[in-house]
PDB file of C-alpha atoms in Angstrom:
ATOM      1  CA  MET P   1      -0.069  -0.040  -0.001  1.00 55.00           C
ATOM      2  CA  VAL P   2       1.204   3.432  -0.831  1.00 70.00           C
ATOM      3  CA  GLN P   3       2.246   5.330   2.404  1.00 73.00           C
ATOM      4  CA  ARG P   4       1.475   8.990   1.297  1.00 84.00           C
ATOM      5  CA  LEU P   5      -1.227  11.033  -0.268  1.00 90.00           C
ATOM      6  CA  PRO P   6      -0.794  13.803  -2.799  1.00 92.00           C
ATOM      7  CA  GLU P   7       0.403  17.050  -1.184  1.00 93.00           C
ATOM      8  CA  PRO P   8      -0.652  20.698  -1.796  1.00 92.00           C
ATOM      9  CA  GLN P   9       2.671  21.332  -3.649  1.00 93.00           C
ATOM     10  CA  ASP P  10       1.807  18.525  -6.097  1.00 95.00           C
ATOM     11  CA  VAL P  11      -1.434  20.357  -6.999  1.00 95.00           C
ATOM     12  CA  LEU P  12       0.310  23.624  -7.386  1.00 94.00           C
ATOM     13  CA  ASP P  13       2.919  22.141  -9.687  1.00 95.00           C
ATOM     14  CA  CYS P  14       0.186  20.437 -11.864  1.00 96.00           C
ATOM     15  CA  LEU P  15      -1.688  23.686 -12.161  1.00 96.00           C
ATOM     16  CA  GLU P  16       1.335  25.585 -13.423  1.00 95.00           C
ATOM     17  CA  LEU P  17       1.739  23.180 -16.456  1.00 96.00           C
ATOM     18  CA  ASN P  18       0.880  25.199 -19.638  1.00 96.00           C
ATOM     19  CA  ALA P  19       0.099  22.519 -22.109  1.00 96.00           C
ATOM     20  CA  PHE P  20      -3.316  20.649 -21.669  1.00 96.00           C
ATOM     21  CA  ASP P  21      -1.953  17.603 -23.363  1.00 96.00           C
ATOM     22  CA  THR P  22       1.124  16.532 -25.575  1.00 96.00           C
ATOM     23  CA  PRO P  23       1.727  13.672 -28.099  1.00 95.00           C
ATOM     24  CA  PRO P  24       1.277  10.731 -27.899  1.00 95.00           C
ATOM     25  CA  TYR P  25      -1.866  11.893 -25.942  1.00 96.00           C
ATOM     26  CA  TYR P  26      -1.607   8.861 -23.625  1.00 95.00           C
ATOM     27  CA  SER P  27      -0.420   7.714 -20.289  1.00 95.00           C
ATOM     28  CA  THR P  28       3.152   8.261 -21.428  1.00 96.00           C
ATOM     29  CA  SER P  29       2.862  11.901 -22.278  1.00 97.00           C
ATOM     30  CA  SER P  30       5.261  14.429 -20.594  1.00 97.00           C
ATOM     31  CA  GLU P  31       4.554  18.134 -19.836  1.00 96.00           C
ATOM     32  CA  SER P  32       0.856  17.250 -20.155  1.00 97.00           C
ATOM     33  CA  PHE P  33      -1.542  18.641 -17.554  1.00 97.00           C
ATOM     34  CA  ARG P  34      -4.092  16.066 -18.470  1.00 97.00           C
ATOM     35  CA  ASN P  35      -1.548  13.204 -17.886  1.00 97.00           C
ATOM     36  CA  SER P  36      -0.276  14.903 -14.723  1.00 97.00           C
ATOM     37  CA  ILE P  37      -3.612  15.368 -13.071  1.00 97.00           C
ATOM     38  CA  GLU P  38      -4.496  11.832 -13.973  1.00 96.00           C
ATOM     39  CA  GLY P  39      -1.422  10.703 -12.207  1.00 96.00           C
ATOM     40  CA  TYR P  40       0.782   8.887 -14.714  1.00 96.00           C
ATOM     41  CA  SER P  41       3.328  11.702 -14.746  1.00 96.00           C
ATOM     42  CA  ALA P  42       5.055  13.536 -11.879  1.00 96.00           C
ATOM     43  CA  PRO P  43       3.149  16.675 -10.812  1.00 95.00           C
ATOM     44  CA  GLN P  44       5.853  18.769 -12.571  1.00 96.00           C
ATOM     45  CA  GLY P  45       4.957  17.073 -15.837  1.00 96.00           C
ATOM     46  CA  MET P  46       7.745  14.552 -16.564  1.00 96.00           C
ATOM     47  CA  TYR P  47       6.598  11.070 -17.372  1.00 96.00           C
ATOM     48  CA  ASP P  48       8.138   8.215 -15.354  1.00 92.00           C
ATOM     49  CA  PRO P  49       6.741   4.749 -15.663  1.00 93.00           C
ATOM     50  CA  VAL P  50       7.157   4.088 -11.882  1.00 92.00           C
ATOM     51  CA  ILE P  51       5.435   7.358 -10.764  1.00 92.00           C
ATOM     52  CA  ARG P  52       1.867   7.574  -9.677  1.00 93.00           C
ATOM     53  CA  SER P  53       0.644  10.968  -8.504  1.00 95.00           C
ATOM     54  CA  LEU P  54      -2.481  12.999  -7.808  1.00 96.00           C
ATOM     55  CA  HIS P  55      -5.618  11.048  -8.910  1.00 95.00           C
ATOM     56  CA  ASN P  56      -3.824   7.651  -9.356  1.00 94.00           C
ATOM     57  CA  LEU P  57      -1.831   8.114  -6.177  1.00 94.00           C
ATOM     58  CA  ALA P  58      -5.081   8.800  -4.140  1.00 92.00           C
ATOM     59  CA  HIS P  59      -6.656   5.604  -5.499  1.00 91.00           C
ATOM     60  CA  LEU P  60      -3.655   3.553  -4.587  1.00 89.00           C
ATOM     61  CA  PHE P  61      -3.471   5.133  -1.082  1.00 88.00           C
ATOM     62  CA  LEU P  62      -7.084   4.050  -0.528  1.00 83.00           C
ATOM     63  CA  ASN P  63      -6.217   0.426  -1.330  1.00 82.00           C
ATOM     64  CA  GLY P  64      -9.034  -2.041  -0.951  1.00 85.00           C
ATOM     65  CA  THR P  65     -12.014  -1.340  -3.025  1.00 85.00           C
ATOM     66  CA  GLY P  66     -10.904   2.215  -3.778  1.00 83.00           C
ATOM     67  CA  GLY P  67      -7.683   0.835  -5.301  1.00 82.00           C
ATOM     68  CA  GLN P  68      -9.202  -1.375  -7.829  1.00 86.00           C
ATOM     69  CA  THR P  69     -10.284   0.077 -11.103  1.00 82.00           C
ATOM     70  CA  HIS P  70     -13.440  -1.999 -11.724  1.00 85.00           C
ATOM     71  CA  LEU P  71     -14.557  -1.605  -8.065  1.00 87.00           C
ATOM     72  CA  SER P  72     -13.444   1.886  -7.014  1.00 89.00           C
ATOM     73  CA  PRO P  73     -16.762   3.555  -7.928  1.00 89.00           C
ATOM     74  CA  ASN P  74     -18.263   1.528  -5.001  1.00 89.00           C
ATOM     75  CA  ASP P  75     -16.051   3.250  -2.564  1.00 88.00           C
ATOM     76  CA  PRO P  76     -17.811   6.426  -0.907  1.00 87.00           C
ATOM     77  CA  ILE P  77     -14.624   8.371  -1.300  1.00 88.00           C
ATOM     78  CA  PHE P  78     -14.740   7.928  -5.103  1.00 92.00           C
ATOM     79  CA  VAL P  79     -17.076  10.784  -5.575  1.00 92.00           C
ATOM     80  CA  LEU P  80     -15.132  13.158  -3.399  1.00 92.00           C
ATOM     81  CA  LEU P  81     -11.837  12.260  -5.236  1.00 94.00           C
ATOM     82  CA  HIS P  82     -13.210  12.727  -8.640  1.00 94.00           C
ATOM     83  CA  THR P  83     -14.961  16.004  -7.626  1.00 95.00           C
ATOM     84  CA  PHE P  84     -11.708  17.392  -6.369  1.00 95.00           C
ATOM     85  CA  THR P  85     -10.011  16.289  -9.509  1.00 96.00           C
ATOM     86  CA  ASP P  86     -12.591  18.141 -11.618  1.00 96.00           C
ATOM     87  CA  ALA P  87     -12.035  21.120  -9.231  1.00 97.00           C
ATOM     88  CA  ILE P  88      -8.332  21.170 -10.299  1.00 97.00           C
ATOM     89  CA  PHE P  89      -9.210  20.841 -13.858  1.00 97.00           C
ATOM     90  CA  ASP P  90     -11.674  23.830 -13.499  1.00 97.00           C
ATOM     91  CA  GLU P  91      -8.996  25.910 -11.820  1.00 96.00           C
ATOM     92  CA  TRP P  92      -6.520  25.106 -14.601  1.00 97.00           C
ATOM     93  CA  LEU P  93      -9.007  26.299 -17.166  1.00 96.00           C
ATOM     94  CA  ARG P  94      -9.658  29.449 -15.250  1.00 95.00           C
ATOM     95  CA  ARG P  95      -5.904  30.200 -14.900  1.00 94.00           C
ATOM     96  CA  HIS P  96      -4.774  29.393 -18.474  1.00 95.00           C
ATOM     97  CA  GLN P  97      -7.972  30.107 -20.450  1.00 93.00           C
ATOM     98  CA  PRO P  98      -6.801  27.737 -23.271  1.00 93.00           C
ATOM     99  CA  GLY P  99      -9.854  27.613 -25.581  1.00 87.00           C
ATOM    100  CA  ASP P 100     -10.843  24.128 -26.913  1.00 85.00           C
ATOM    101  CA  ILE P 101      -8.388  24.510 -29.815  1.00 88.00           C
ATOM    102  CA  VAL P 102      -5.662  22.972 -27.525  1.00 93.00           C
ATOM    103  CA  TYR P 103      -7.717  19.790 -27.020  1.00 94.00           C
ATOM    104  CA  PRO P 104      -6.364  17.136 -29.447  1.00 94.00           C
ATOM    105  CA  GLU P 105      -8.475  16.952 -32.578  1.00 93.00           C
ATOM    106  CA  GLU P 106      -7.137  13.513 -33.518  1.00 93.00           C
ATOM    107  CA  ASP P 107      -4.552  10.885 -32.563  1.00 93.00           C
ATOM    108  CA  ALA P 108      -5.835  10.494 -28.937  1.00 93.00           C
ATOM    109  CA  PRO P 109      -7.062   7.175 -27.773  1.00 91.00           C
ATOM    110  CA  ILE P 110     -10.509   6.063 -28.963  1.00 89.00           C
ATOM    111  CA  GLY P 111     -13.153   8.331 -27.393  1.00 90.00           C
ATOM    112  CA  HIS P 112     -10.609  11.131 -26.395  1.00 92.00           C
ATOM    113  CA  ASN P 113     -10.400  13.287 -29.434  1.00 94.00           C
ATOM    114  CA  ARG P 114     -12.000  16.761 -29.220  1.00 94.00           C
ATOM    115  CA  ARG P 115     -15.218  15.976 -31.136  1.00 94.00           C
ATOM    116  CA  PHE P 116     -15.787  12.468 -29.814  1.00 95.00           C
ATOM    117  CA  ASN P 117     -18.763  11.940 -27.551  1.00 94.00           C
ATOM    118  CA  MET P 118     -18.148  11.182 -23.917  1.00 91.00           C
ATOM    119  CA  VAL P 119     -19.198   7.698 -22.814  1.00 85.00           C
ATOM    120  CA  PRO P 120     -21.604   6.741 -21.375  1.00 85.00           C
ATOM    121  CA  PHE P 121     -23.516  10.056 -21.231  1.00 85.00           C
ATOM    122  CA  TRP P 122     -26.920  10.512 -22.720  1.00 88.00           C
ATOM    123  CA  PRO P 123     -27.863  12.689 -24.523  1.00 90.00           C
ATOM    124  CA  PRO P 124     -24.597  12.671 -26.230  1.00 92.00           C
ATOM    125  CA  VAL P 125     -21.975  15.366 -25.199  1.00 93.00           C
ATOM    126  CA  THR P 126     -18.627  15.919 -26.769  1.00 94.00           C
ATOM    127  CA  ASN P 127     -15.279  16.331 -25.035  1.00 94.00           C
ATOM    128  CA  ALA P 128     -15.051  19.933 -26.458  1.00 93.00           C
ATOM    129  CA  GLU P 129     -18.393  20.887 -24.860  1.00 93.00           C
ATOM    130  CA  MET P 130     -16.985  19.929 -21.417  1.00 92.00           C
ATOM    131  CA  PHE P 131     -13.762  21.810 -21.955  1.00 94.00           C
ATOM    132  CA  VAL P 132     -15.012  25.045 -20.435  1.00 94.00           C
ATOM    133  CA  PRO P 133     -15.002  26.729 -17.004  1.00 94.00           C
ATOM    134  CA  ALA P 134     -17.773  25.347 -14.920  1.00 94.00           C
ATOM    135  CA  PRO P 135     -19.207  28.502 -13.232  1.00 93.00           C
ATOM    136  CA  GLU P 136     -20.005  30.279 -16.510  1.00 92.00           C
ATOM    137  CA  ASN P 137     -21.097  27.307 -18.475  1.00 92.00           C
ATOM    138  CA  LEU P 138     -22.112  24.467 -16.378  1.00 91.00           C
ATOM    139  CA  GLY P 139     -23.754  26.218 -13.394  1.00 93.00           C
ATOM    140  CA  TYR P 140     -21.585  25.163 -10.616  1.00 94.00           C
ATOM    141  CA  SER P 141     -18.422  26.272  -8.808  1.00 94.00           C
ATOM    142  CA  TYR P 142     -15.963  25.054  -6.229  1.00 94.00           C
ATOM    143  CA  GLU P 143     -14.895  26.661  -2.845  1.00 92.00           C
ATOM    144  CA  VAL P 144     -11.308  25.607  -2.688  1.00 91.00           C
ATOM    145  CA  GLN P 145      -8.308  27.387  -0.986  1.00 88.00           C
ATOM    146  CA  TRP P 146      -5.642  26.713  -3.524  1.00 88.00           C
ATOM    147  CA  PRO P 147      -2.065  26.499  -2.252  1.00 80.00           C
ATOM    148  CA  ALA P 148       0.132  29.515  -2.957  1.00 80.00           C
ATOM    149  CA  ARG P 149       3.397  29.253  -4.982  1.00 75.00           C
ATOM    150  CA  PRO P 150       6.435  30.019  -2.663  1.00 74.00           C
ATOM    151  CA  LEU P 151       8.237  33.153  -3.459  1.00 70.00           C
ATOM    152  CA  THR P 152      11.564  33.017  -5.269  1.00 76.00           C
ATOM    153  CA  LEU P 153      14.591  34.755  -3.717  1.00 77.00           C
ATOM    154  CA  SER P 154      14.425  37.664  -6.147  1.00 81.00           C
ATOM    155  CA  GLU P 155      10.752  38.129  -5.352  1.00 72.00           C
ATOM    156  CA  ILE P 156      11.367  38.016  -1.626  1.00 80.00           C
ATOM    157  CA  ILE P 157      14.131  40.661  -2.159  1.00 83.00           C
ATOM    158  CA  THR P 158      11.830  42.863  -4.289  1.00 81.00           C
ATOM    159  CA  VAL P 159       8.976  42.642  -1.642  1.00 78.00           C
ATOM    160  CA  ALA P 160      11.571  43.546   1.134  1.00 79.00           C
ATOM    161  CA  ILE P 161      12.759  46.610  -0.781  1.00 84.00           C
ATOM    162  CA  VAL P 162       9.198  47.802  -1.507  1.00 79.00           C
ATOM    163  CA  VAL P 163       8.236  47.366   2.091  1.00 80.00           C
ATOM    164  CA  ALA P 164      11.331  49.176   3.328  1.00 78.00           C
ATOM    165  CA  VAL P 165      10.762  52.112   0.827  1.00 79.00           C
ATOM    166  CA  VAL P 166       7.082  52.341   2.126  1.00 78.00           C
ATOM    167  CA  VAL P 167       8.169  52.226   5.721  1.00 75.00           C
ATOM    168  CA  VAL P 168      10.766  54.956   5.198  1.00 77.00           C
ATOM    169  CA  ALA P 169       8.303  57.170   3.383  1.00 78.00           C
ATOM    170  CA  ALA P 170       5.799  56.743   6.118  1.00 75.00           C
ATOM    171  CA  LEU P 171       8.394  57.599   8.836  1.00 78.00           C
ATOM    172  CA  GLY P 172       9.495  60.588   6.936  1.00 76.00           C
ATOM    173  CA  GLY P 173       5.883  61.847   6.647  1.00 73.00           C
ATOM    174  CA  LEU P 174       5.368  61.286  10.336  1.00 75.00           C
ATOM    175  CA  ILE P 175       8.563  63.174  11.342  1.00 79.00           C
ATOM    176  CA  ALA P 176       7.668  66.107   8.956  1.00 73.00           C
ATOM    177  CA  CYS P 177       4.158  66.260  10.409  1.00 73.00           C
ATOM    178  CA  ALA P 178       5.560  66.122  14.010  1.00 69.00           C
ATOM    179  CA  VAL P 179       8.034  68.900  13.240  1.00 68.00           C
ATOM    180  CA  ARG P 180       5.202  71.048  11.657  1.00 72.00           C
ATOM    181  CA  ILE P 181       3.079  70.605  14.651  1.00 72.00           C
ATOM    182  CA  HIS P 182       5.808  71.461  17.096  1.00 65.00           C
ATOM    183  CA  SER P 183       6.697  74.513  15.140  1.00 66.00           C
ATOM    184  CA  GLN P 184       3.131  75.771  15.055  1.00 64.00           C
ATOM    185  CA  GLY P 185       2.861  75.076  18.792  1.00 59.00           C
ATOM    186  CA  SER P 186       6.026  76.974  19.596  1.00 56.00           C
ATOM    187  CA  ALA P 187       5.006  80.052  17.538  1.00 52.00           C
ATOM    188  CA  GLU P 188       1.713  80.188  19.341  1.00 53.00           C
ATOM    189  CA  THR P 189       3.379  80.308  22.815  1.00 53.00           C
ATOM    190  CA  LEU P 190       5.947  83.077  22.115  1.00 51.00           C
ATOM    191  CA  GLU P 191       5.295  86.500  23.638  1.00 52.00           C
ATOM    192  CA  PRO P 192       6.356  89.701  21.734  1.00 53.00           C
ATOM    193  CA  LEU P 193       9.294  91.600  23.251  1.00 52.00           C
ATOM    194  CA  LEU P 194       7.359  94.873  22.534  1.00 53.00           C
ATOM    195  CA  ALA P 195       3.680  95.332  23.097  1.00 54.00           C
ATOM    196  CA  GLU P 196       1.463  97.008  20.655  1.00 56.00           C
ATOM    197  CA  THR P 197       1.310 100.059  23.279  1.00 58.00           C
ATOM    198  CA  TYR P 198       5.107 100.642  23.057  1.00 52.00           C
ATOM    199  CA  ARG P 199       5.927 104.401  23.298  1.00 60.00           C
ATOM    200  CA  ARG P 200       9.361 105.940  22.439  1.00 65.00           C
ATOM    201  CA  TYR P 201      11.081 107.068  25.697  1.00 61.00           C
ATOM    202  CA  SER P 202      11.341 110.824  25.311  1.00 72.00           C
ATOM    203  CA  GLU P 203      13.364 113.704  26.985  1.00 75.00           C
ATOM    204  CA  GLU P 204      10.202 114.517  29.070  1.00 76.00           C
ATOM    205  CA  ASP P 205      10.228 111.073  30.471  1.00 71.00           C
ATOM    206  CA  ARG P 206      13.912 111.520  31.574  1.00 73.00           C
ATOM    207  CA  ARG P 207      13.323 114.871  33.366  1.00 74.00           C
ATOM    208  CA  LEU P 208      10.258 113.281  35.122  1.00 74.00           C
ATOM    209  CA  ASP P 209      12.347 110.306  36.250  1.00 68.00           C
ATOM    210  CA  LYS P 210      15.122 112.495  37.422  1.00 70.00           C
ATOM    211  CA  SER P 211      12.827 114.695  39.437  1.00 70.00           C
ATOM    212  CA  GLN P 212      11.243 111.740  41.097  1.00 68.00           C
ATOM    213  CA  SER P 213      14.589 110.299  41.949  1.00 63.00           C
ATOM    214  CA  VAL P 214      15.604 113.618  43.686  1.00 60.00           C
ATOM    215  CA  VAL P 215      12.547 113.699  45.745  1.00 55.00           C
TER     216      VAL P 215
END
């Protein structure tokens, strides 16, 4: 029995693949979102015959009924697993907006070309008709908290520089504001050295002072 489940980073790596599918449009395709989400390739897209990831890895982890192709639909977790797989597919469509032109027109396995009908649905519906974002076309959506891609070293440095510039600018504004307020407050508390009633000291004032001092 497989001892691990797919991890959030696996989902993130798969979502970042640009090509929906690549030749030979089969379980041996590399750099194929379709093959990676199905689980025959590594989440990063490279095919390896010993690798099982995402959808396939979850089935193998379940073991028992859930790990057997012909019996897995009987396992209650089957619906949840395939619903989440569809949610990843829907998120990939939303992020990359590929248009159905990227879906293989021919050379895919029987039933998997773009204009082939999906089996066993009735009335018939083609693969191309389902190659659309669900909320706008199919009437449902998913509430999923998708994992975030870790920042690269250059992105971390850029964010740090931007934050530092913003902080310095903010501190400079606060200091300038404080100085302005202090200056205004100081100006309001100063008393003039000469009052508005200041009168020039005249000769008459001198004689009057002199006479008062004699007395």
